[in-house]
mmCIF file of C-alpha atoms and ligand atoms in Angstrom:
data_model
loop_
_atom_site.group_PDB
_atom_site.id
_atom_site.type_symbol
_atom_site.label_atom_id
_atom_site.label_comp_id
_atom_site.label_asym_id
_atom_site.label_seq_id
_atom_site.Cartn_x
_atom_site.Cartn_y
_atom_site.Cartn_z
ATOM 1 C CA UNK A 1 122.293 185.295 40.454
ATOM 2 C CA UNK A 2 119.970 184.139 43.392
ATOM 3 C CA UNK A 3 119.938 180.932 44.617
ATOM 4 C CA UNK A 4 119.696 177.909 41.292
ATOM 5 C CA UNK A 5 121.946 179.840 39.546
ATOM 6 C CA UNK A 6 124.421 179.298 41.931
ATOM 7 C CA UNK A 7 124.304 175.945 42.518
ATOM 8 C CA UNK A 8 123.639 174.600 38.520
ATOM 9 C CA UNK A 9 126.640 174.470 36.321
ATOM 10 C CA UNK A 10 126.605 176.399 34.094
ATOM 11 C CA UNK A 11 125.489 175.355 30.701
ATOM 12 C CA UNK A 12 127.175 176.787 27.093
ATOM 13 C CA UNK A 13 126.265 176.507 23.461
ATOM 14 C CA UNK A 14 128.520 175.543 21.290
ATOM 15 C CA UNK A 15 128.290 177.135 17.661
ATOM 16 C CA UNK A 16 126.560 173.645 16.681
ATOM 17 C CA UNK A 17 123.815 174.080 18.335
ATOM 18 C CA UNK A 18 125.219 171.511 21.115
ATOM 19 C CA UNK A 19 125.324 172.367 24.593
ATOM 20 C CA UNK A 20 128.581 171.889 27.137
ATOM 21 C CA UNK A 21 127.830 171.690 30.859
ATOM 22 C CA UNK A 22 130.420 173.172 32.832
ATOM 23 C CA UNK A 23 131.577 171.537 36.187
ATOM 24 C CA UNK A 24 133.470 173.963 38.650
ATOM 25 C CA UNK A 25 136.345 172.782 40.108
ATOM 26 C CA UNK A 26 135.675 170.047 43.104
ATOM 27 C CA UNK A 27 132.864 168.619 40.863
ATOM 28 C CA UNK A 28 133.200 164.773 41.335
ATOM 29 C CA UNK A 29 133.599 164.296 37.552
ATOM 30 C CA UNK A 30 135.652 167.367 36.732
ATOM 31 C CA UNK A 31 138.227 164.747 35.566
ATOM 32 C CA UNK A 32 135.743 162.317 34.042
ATOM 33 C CA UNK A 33 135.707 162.825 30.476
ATOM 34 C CA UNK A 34 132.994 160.100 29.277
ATOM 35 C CA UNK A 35 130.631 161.511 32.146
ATOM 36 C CA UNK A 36 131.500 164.933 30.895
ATOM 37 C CA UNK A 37 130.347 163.720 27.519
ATOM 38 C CA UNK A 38 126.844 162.013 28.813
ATOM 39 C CA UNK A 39 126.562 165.674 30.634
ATOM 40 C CA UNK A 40 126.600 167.214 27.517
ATOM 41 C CA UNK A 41 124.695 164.694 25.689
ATOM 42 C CA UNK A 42 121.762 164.786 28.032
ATOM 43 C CA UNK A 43 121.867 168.678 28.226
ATOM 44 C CA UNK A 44 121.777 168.651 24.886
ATOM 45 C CA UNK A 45 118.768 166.639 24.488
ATOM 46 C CA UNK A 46 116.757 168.199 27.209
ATOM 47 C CA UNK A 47 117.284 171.634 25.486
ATOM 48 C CA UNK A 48 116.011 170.706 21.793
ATOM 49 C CA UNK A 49 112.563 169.514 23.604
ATOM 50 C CA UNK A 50 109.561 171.280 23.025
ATOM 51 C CA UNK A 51 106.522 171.768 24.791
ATOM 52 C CA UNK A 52 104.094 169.410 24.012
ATOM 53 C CA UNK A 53 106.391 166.648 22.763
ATOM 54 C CA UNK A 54 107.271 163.737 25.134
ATOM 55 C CA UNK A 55 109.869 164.553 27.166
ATOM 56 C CA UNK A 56 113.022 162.610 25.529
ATOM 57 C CA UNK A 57 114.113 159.156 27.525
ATOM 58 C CA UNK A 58 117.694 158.993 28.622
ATOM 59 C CA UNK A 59 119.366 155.552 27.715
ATOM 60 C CA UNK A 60 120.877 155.204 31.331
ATOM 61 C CA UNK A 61 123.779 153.300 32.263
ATOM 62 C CA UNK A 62 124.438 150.461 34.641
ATOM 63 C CA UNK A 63 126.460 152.591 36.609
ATOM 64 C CA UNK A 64 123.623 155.652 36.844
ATOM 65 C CA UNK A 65 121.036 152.713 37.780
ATOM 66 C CA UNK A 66 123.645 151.513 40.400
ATOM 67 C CA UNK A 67 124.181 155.353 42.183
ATOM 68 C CA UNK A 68 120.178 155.673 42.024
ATOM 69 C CA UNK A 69 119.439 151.337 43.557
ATOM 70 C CA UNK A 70 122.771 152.412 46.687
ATOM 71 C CA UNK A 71 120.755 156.752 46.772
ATOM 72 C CA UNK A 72 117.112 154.931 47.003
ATOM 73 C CA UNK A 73 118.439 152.090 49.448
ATOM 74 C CA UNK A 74 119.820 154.809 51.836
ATOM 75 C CA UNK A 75 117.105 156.917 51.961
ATOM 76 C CA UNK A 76 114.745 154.157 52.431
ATOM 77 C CA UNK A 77 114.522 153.882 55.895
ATOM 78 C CA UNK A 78 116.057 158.021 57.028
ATOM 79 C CA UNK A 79 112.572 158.257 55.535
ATOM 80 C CA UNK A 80 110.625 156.083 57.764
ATOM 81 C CA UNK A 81 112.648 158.307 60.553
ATOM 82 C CA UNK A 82 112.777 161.558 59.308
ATOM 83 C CA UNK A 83 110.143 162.428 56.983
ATOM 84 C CA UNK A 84 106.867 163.964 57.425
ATOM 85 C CA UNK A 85 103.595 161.908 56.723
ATOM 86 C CA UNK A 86 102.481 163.891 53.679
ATOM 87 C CA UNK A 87 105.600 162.775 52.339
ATOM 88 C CA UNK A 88 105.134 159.254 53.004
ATOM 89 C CA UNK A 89 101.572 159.194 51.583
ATOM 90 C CA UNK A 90 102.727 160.439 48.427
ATOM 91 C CA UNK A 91 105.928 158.578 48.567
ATOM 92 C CA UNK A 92 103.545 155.341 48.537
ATOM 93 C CA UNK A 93 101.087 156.740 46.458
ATOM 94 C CA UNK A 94 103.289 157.305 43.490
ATOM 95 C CA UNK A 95 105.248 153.883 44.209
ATOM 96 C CA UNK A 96 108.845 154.992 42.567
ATOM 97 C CA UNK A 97 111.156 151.823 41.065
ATOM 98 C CA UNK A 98 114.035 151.572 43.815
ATOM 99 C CA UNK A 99 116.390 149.582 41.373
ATOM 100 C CA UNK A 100 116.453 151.493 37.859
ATOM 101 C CA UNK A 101 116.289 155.811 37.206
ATOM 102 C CA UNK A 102 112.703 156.082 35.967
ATOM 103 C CA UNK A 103 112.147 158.465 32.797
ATOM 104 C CA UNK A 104 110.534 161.648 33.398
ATOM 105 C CA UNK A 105 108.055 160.831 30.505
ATOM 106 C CA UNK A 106 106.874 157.530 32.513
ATOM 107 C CA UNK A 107 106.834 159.246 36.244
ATOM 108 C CA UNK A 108 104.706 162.320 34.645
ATOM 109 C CA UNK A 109 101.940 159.464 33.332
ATOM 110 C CA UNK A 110 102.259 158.052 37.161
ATOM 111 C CA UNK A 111 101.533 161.825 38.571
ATOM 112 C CA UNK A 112 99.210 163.388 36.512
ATOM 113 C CA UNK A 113 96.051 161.144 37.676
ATOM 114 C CA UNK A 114 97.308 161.411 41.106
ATOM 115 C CA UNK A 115 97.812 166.090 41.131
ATOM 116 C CA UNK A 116 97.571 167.060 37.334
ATOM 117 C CA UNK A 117 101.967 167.429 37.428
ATOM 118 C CA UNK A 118 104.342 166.953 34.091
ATOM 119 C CA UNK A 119 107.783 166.928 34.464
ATOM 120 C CA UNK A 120 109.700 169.237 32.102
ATOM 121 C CA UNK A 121 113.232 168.446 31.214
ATOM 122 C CA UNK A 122 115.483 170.872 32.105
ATOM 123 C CA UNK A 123 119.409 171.119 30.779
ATOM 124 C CA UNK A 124 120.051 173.488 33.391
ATOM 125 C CA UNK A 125 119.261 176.387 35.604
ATOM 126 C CA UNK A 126 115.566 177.823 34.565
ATOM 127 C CA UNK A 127 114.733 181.462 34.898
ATOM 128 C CA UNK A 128 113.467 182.070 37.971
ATOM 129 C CA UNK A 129 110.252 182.840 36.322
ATOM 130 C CA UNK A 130 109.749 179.892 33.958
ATOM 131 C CA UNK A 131 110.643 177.941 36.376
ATOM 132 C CA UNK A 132 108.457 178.969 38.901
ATOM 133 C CA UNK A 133 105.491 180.603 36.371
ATOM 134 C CA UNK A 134 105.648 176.746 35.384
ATOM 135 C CA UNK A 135 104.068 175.060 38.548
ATOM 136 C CA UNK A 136 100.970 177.251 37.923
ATOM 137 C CA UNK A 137 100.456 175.365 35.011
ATOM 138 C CA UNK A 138 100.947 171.827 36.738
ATOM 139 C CA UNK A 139 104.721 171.602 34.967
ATOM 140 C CA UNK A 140 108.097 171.275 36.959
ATOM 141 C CA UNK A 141 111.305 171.545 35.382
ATOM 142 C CA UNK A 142 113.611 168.363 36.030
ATOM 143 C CA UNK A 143 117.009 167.946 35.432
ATOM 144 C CA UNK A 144 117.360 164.223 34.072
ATOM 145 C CA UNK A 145 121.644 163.497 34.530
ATOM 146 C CA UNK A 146 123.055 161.152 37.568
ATOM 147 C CA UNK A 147 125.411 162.805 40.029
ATOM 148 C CA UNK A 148 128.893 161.274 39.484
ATOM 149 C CA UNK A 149 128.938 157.232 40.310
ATOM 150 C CA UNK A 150 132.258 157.840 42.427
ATOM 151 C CA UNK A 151 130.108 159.613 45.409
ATOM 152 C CA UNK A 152 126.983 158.299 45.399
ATOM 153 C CA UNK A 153 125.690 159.912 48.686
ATOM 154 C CA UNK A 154 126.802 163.174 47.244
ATOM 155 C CA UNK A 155 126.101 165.593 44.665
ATOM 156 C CA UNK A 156 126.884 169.644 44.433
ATOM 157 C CA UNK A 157 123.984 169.942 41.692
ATOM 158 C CA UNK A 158 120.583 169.192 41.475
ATOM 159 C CA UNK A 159 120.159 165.667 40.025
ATOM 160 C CA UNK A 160 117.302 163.550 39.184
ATOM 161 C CA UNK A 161 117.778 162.133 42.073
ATOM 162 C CA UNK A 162 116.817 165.574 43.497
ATOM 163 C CA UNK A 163 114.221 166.286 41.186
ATOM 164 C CA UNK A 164 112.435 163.030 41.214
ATOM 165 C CA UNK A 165 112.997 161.380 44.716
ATOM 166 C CA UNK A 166 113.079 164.625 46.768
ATOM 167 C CA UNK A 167 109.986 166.688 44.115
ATOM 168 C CA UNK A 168 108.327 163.303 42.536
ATOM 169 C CA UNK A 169 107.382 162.323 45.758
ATOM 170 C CA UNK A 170 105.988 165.960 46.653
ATOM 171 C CA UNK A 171 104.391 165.756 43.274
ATOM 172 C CA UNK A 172 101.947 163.053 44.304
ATOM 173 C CA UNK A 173 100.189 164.820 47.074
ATOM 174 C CA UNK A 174 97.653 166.785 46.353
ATOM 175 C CA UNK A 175 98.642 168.909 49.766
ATOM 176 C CA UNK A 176 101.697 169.435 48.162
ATOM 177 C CA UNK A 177 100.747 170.388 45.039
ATOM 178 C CA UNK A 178 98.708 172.889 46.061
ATOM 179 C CA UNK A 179 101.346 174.630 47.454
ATOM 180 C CA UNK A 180 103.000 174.746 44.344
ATOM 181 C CA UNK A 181 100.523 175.731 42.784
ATOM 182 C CA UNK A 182 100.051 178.945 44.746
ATOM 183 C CA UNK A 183 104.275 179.185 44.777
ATOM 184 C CA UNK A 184 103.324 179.719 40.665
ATOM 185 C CA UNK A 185 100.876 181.606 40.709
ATOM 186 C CA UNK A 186 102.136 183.790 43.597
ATOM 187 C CA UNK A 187 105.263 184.262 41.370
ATOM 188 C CA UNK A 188 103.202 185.531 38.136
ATOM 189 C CA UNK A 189 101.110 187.970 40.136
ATOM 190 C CA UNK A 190 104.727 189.820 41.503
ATOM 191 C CA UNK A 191 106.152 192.330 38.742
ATOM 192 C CA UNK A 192 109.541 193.225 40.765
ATOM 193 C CA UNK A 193 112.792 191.123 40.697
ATOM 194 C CA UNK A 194 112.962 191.881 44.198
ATOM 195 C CA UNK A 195 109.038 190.340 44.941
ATOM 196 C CA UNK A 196 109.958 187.419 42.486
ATOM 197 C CA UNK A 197 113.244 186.979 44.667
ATOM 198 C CA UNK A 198 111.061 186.891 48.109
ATOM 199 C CA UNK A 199 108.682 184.752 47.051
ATOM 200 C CA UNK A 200 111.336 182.223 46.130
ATOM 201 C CA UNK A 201 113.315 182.459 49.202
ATOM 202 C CA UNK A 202 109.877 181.526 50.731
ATOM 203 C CA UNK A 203 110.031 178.815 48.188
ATOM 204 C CA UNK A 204 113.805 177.849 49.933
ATOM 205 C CA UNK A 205 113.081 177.038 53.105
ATOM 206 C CA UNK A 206 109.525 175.257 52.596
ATOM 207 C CA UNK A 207 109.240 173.135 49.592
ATOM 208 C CA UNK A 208 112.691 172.718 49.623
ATOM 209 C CA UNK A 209 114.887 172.825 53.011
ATOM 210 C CA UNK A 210 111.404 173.138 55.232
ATOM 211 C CA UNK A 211 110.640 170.900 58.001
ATOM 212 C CA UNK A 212 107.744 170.722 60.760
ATOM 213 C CA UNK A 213 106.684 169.141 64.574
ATOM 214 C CA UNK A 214 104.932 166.022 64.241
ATOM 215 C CA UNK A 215 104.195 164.081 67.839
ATOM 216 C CA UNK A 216 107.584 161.992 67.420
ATOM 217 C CA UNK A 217 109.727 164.760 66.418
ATOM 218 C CA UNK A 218 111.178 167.047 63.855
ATOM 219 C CA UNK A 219 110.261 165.931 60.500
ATOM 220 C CA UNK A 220 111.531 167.473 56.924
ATOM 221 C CA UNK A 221 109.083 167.980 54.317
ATOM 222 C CA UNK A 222 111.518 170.319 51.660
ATOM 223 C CA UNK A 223 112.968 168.050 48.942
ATOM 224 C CA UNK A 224 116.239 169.281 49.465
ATOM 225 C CA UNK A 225 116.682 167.254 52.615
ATOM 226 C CA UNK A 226 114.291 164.472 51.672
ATOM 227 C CA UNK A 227 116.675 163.577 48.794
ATOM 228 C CA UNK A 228 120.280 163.937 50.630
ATOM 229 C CA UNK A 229 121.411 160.936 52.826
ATOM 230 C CA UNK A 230 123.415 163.473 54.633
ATOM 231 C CA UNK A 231 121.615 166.031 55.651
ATOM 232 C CA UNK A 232 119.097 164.526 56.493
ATOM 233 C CA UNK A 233 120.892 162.949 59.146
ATOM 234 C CA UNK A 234 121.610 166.188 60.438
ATOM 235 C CA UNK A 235 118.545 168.763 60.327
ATOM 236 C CA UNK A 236 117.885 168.460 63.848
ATOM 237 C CA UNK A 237 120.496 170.142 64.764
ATOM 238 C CA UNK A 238 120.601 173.066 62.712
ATOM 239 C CA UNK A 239 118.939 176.289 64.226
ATOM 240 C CA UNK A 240 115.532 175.989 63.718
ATOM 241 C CA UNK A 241 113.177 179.130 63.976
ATOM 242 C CA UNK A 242 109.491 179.479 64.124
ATOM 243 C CA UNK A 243 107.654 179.519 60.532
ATOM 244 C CA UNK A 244 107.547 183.158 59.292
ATOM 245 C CA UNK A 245 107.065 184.684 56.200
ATOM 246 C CA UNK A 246 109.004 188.394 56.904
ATOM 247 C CA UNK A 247 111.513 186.075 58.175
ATOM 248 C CA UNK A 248 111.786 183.416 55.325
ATOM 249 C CA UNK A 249 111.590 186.202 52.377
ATOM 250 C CA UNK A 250 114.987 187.866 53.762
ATOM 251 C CA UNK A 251 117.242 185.088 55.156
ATOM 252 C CA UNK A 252 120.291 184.941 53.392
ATOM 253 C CA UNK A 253 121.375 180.832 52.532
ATOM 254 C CA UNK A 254 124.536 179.388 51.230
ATOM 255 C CA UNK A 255 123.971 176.856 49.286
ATOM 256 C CA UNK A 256 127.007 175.158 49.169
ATOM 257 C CA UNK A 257 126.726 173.609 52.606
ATOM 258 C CA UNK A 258 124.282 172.059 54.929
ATOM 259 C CA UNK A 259 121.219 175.004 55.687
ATOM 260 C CA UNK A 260 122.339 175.736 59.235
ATOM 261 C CA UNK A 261 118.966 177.591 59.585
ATOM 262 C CA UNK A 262 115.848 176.187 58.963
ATOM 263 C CA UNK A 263 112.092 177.424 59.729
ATOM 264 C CA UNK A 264 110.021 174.795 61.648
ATOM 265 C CA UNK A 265 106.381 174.949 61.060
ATOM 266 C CA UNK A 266 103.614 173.435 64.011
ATOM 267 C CA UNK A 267 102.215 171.331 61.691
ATOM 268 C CA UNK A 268 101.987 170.701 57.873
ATOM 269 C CA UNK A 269 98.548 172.595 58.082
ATOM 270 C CA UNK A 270 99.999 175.630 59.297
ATOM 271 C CA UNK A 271 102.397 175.588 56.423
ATOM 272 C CA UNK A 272 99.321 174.975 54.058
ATOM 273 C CA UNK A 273 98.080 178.218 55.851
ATOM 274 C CA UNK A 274 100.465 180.131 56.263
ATOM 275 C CA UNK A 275 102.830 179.516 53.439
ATOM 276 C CA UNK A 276 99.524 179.235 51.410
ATOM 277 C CA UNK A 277 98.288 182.309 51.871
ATOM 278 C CA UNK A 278 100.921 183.936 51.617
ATOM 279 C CA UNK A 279 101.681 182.611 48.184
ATOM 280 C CA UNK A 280 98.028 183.073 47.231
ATOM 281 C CA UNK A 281 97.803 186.490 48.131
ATOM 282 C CA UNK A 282 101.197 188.552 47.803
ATOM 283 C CA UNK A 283 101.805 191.043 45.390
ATOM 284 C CA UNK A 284 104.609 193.404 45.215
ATOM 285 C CA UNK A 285 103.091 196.022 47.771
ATOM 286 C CA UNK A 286 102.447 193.426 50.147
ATOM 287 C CA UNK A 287 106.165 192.304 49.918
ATOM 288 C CA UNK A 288 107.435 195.839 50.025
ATOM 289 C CA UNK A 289 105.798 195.811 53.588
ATOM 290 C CA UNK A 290 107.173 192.532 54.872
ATOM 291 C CA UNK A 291 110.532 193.520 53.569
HETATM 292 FE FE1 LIG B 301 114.642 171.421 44.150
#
């Protein structure tokens, strides 16, 4: 499975109905049974949600407000360094709370004036086609749990810290959102598995692992590095290439360490451009010739 399978446990139904998340072995709370249990719980929850309902609020815990106050406090200035100025704008545009996990329900009421975004509460990995067939609508699907309390600077999944601090932010810019937008649409216009699969590795290394020039430097804009205090220590010293679709669509990634090679765009405009258009206009002939 390409790329969020791999990196989501996996998540199984029980014959009740219930669902059990499955953490490989390394996962910081392999050996955790109560945070297995609050996996579980909150897995379960997302999954019984239907569209239209409010998405359901998770009764956090001290300690999951604790690993998101030490997460938010060590991003807070590796931002002010290392992220791009559309990020910042809609970093202070939406305003998150830096001392208690906001609920998805409350953050989509804070976005949807600002771009038109919901979140969508996820208990898992998302087809590739929901989840990307969902941004055309203005809905992203969020995971809600807290990575493990015992490494807070770490996580192997995608956590709301991920989805919220790394995508809320993203969410709140109406240059972002765009982009989205056109990611969605881009990835309802493609019929083959192999188009779908290009247009998300596009998806890889912009909206999440992409980063551009600005006058003082290389600056990330991909939520994947906005929302982990260590790599975004260490972008700048990855190999970066010039922004290119051809490129982009066929690089393999493994997603289990650092992205050693990232795709540097001039500016954020050319990525509106490029990356755009691209999104905008593809089909599965189009990406038969840039493969
Ligand atoms: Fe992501």
């Amino acid at each position: 499975m390409f790329e969020e399978g791999q990196y989501f446990a996996p998540v199984v139904a029980k014959t009740d109905g219930s669902l059990t998340v499955e953490l490989g072995e390394g996962h910081p709370g392999l050996h955790d049974p109560e945070y297995r249990q609050r996996r579980d719980v909150i897995a379960t929850t997302a999954d019984r949600w239907t569209p239209g309902e409010p998405a359901p609020a998770v009764a956090y815990t001290d300690d999951e407000h604790e690993v998101w106050r030490v997460v938010c406090d060590d991003l807070r200035g590796k931002h002010r360094t290392y992220a791009c100025r559309e990020f910042l704008d809609g970093k202070e545009a939406l305003g998150l709370p830096a001392d208690r996990v906001p609920q998805l329900e409350e953050l989509s009421d804070w976005i949807e004036p600002l771009t038109g975004f919901r979140y969508r509460p996820a208990a898992g990995l998302v087809p590739l086609r929901e989840f990307y067939g969902a941004l055309a609508d203005h809905g992203f699907w969020a995971t809600q749990y807290v990575r493990h309390h015992s490494v807070p600077l770490y996580t192997p999944e995608p956590d709301v810290l991920h989805e919220v601090v790394g995508h809320g932010n993203t969410l709140a810019d109406r240059r972002f959102t765009e982009l989205y937008e056109a990611a969605g649409a881009a990835s309802r216009r493609v019929e083959s598995a192999e188009a779908l699969e290009f247009v998300s590795r596009v998806f890889w290394f912009t909206l999440e692992f992409g980063v551009v020039h600005e006058a003082d430097g290389l600056k990330a804009y991909g939520a994947g590095i906005l929302s982990s205090p260590g790599e975004i220590e260490e972008f700048r010293s990855m190999t970066i290439l010039p922004l290119d679709i051809a490129a982009m669509g066929t690089q393999d990634y493994d997603i289990t360490h650092y992205q050693e090679v990232l795709f540097a765009a001039r500016s954020f405009a050319e990525v509106q451009d490029v990356v755009g258009d691209f999104w905008s206009t593809c089909d599965d002939d189009s990406i038969a010739r840039l493969r």
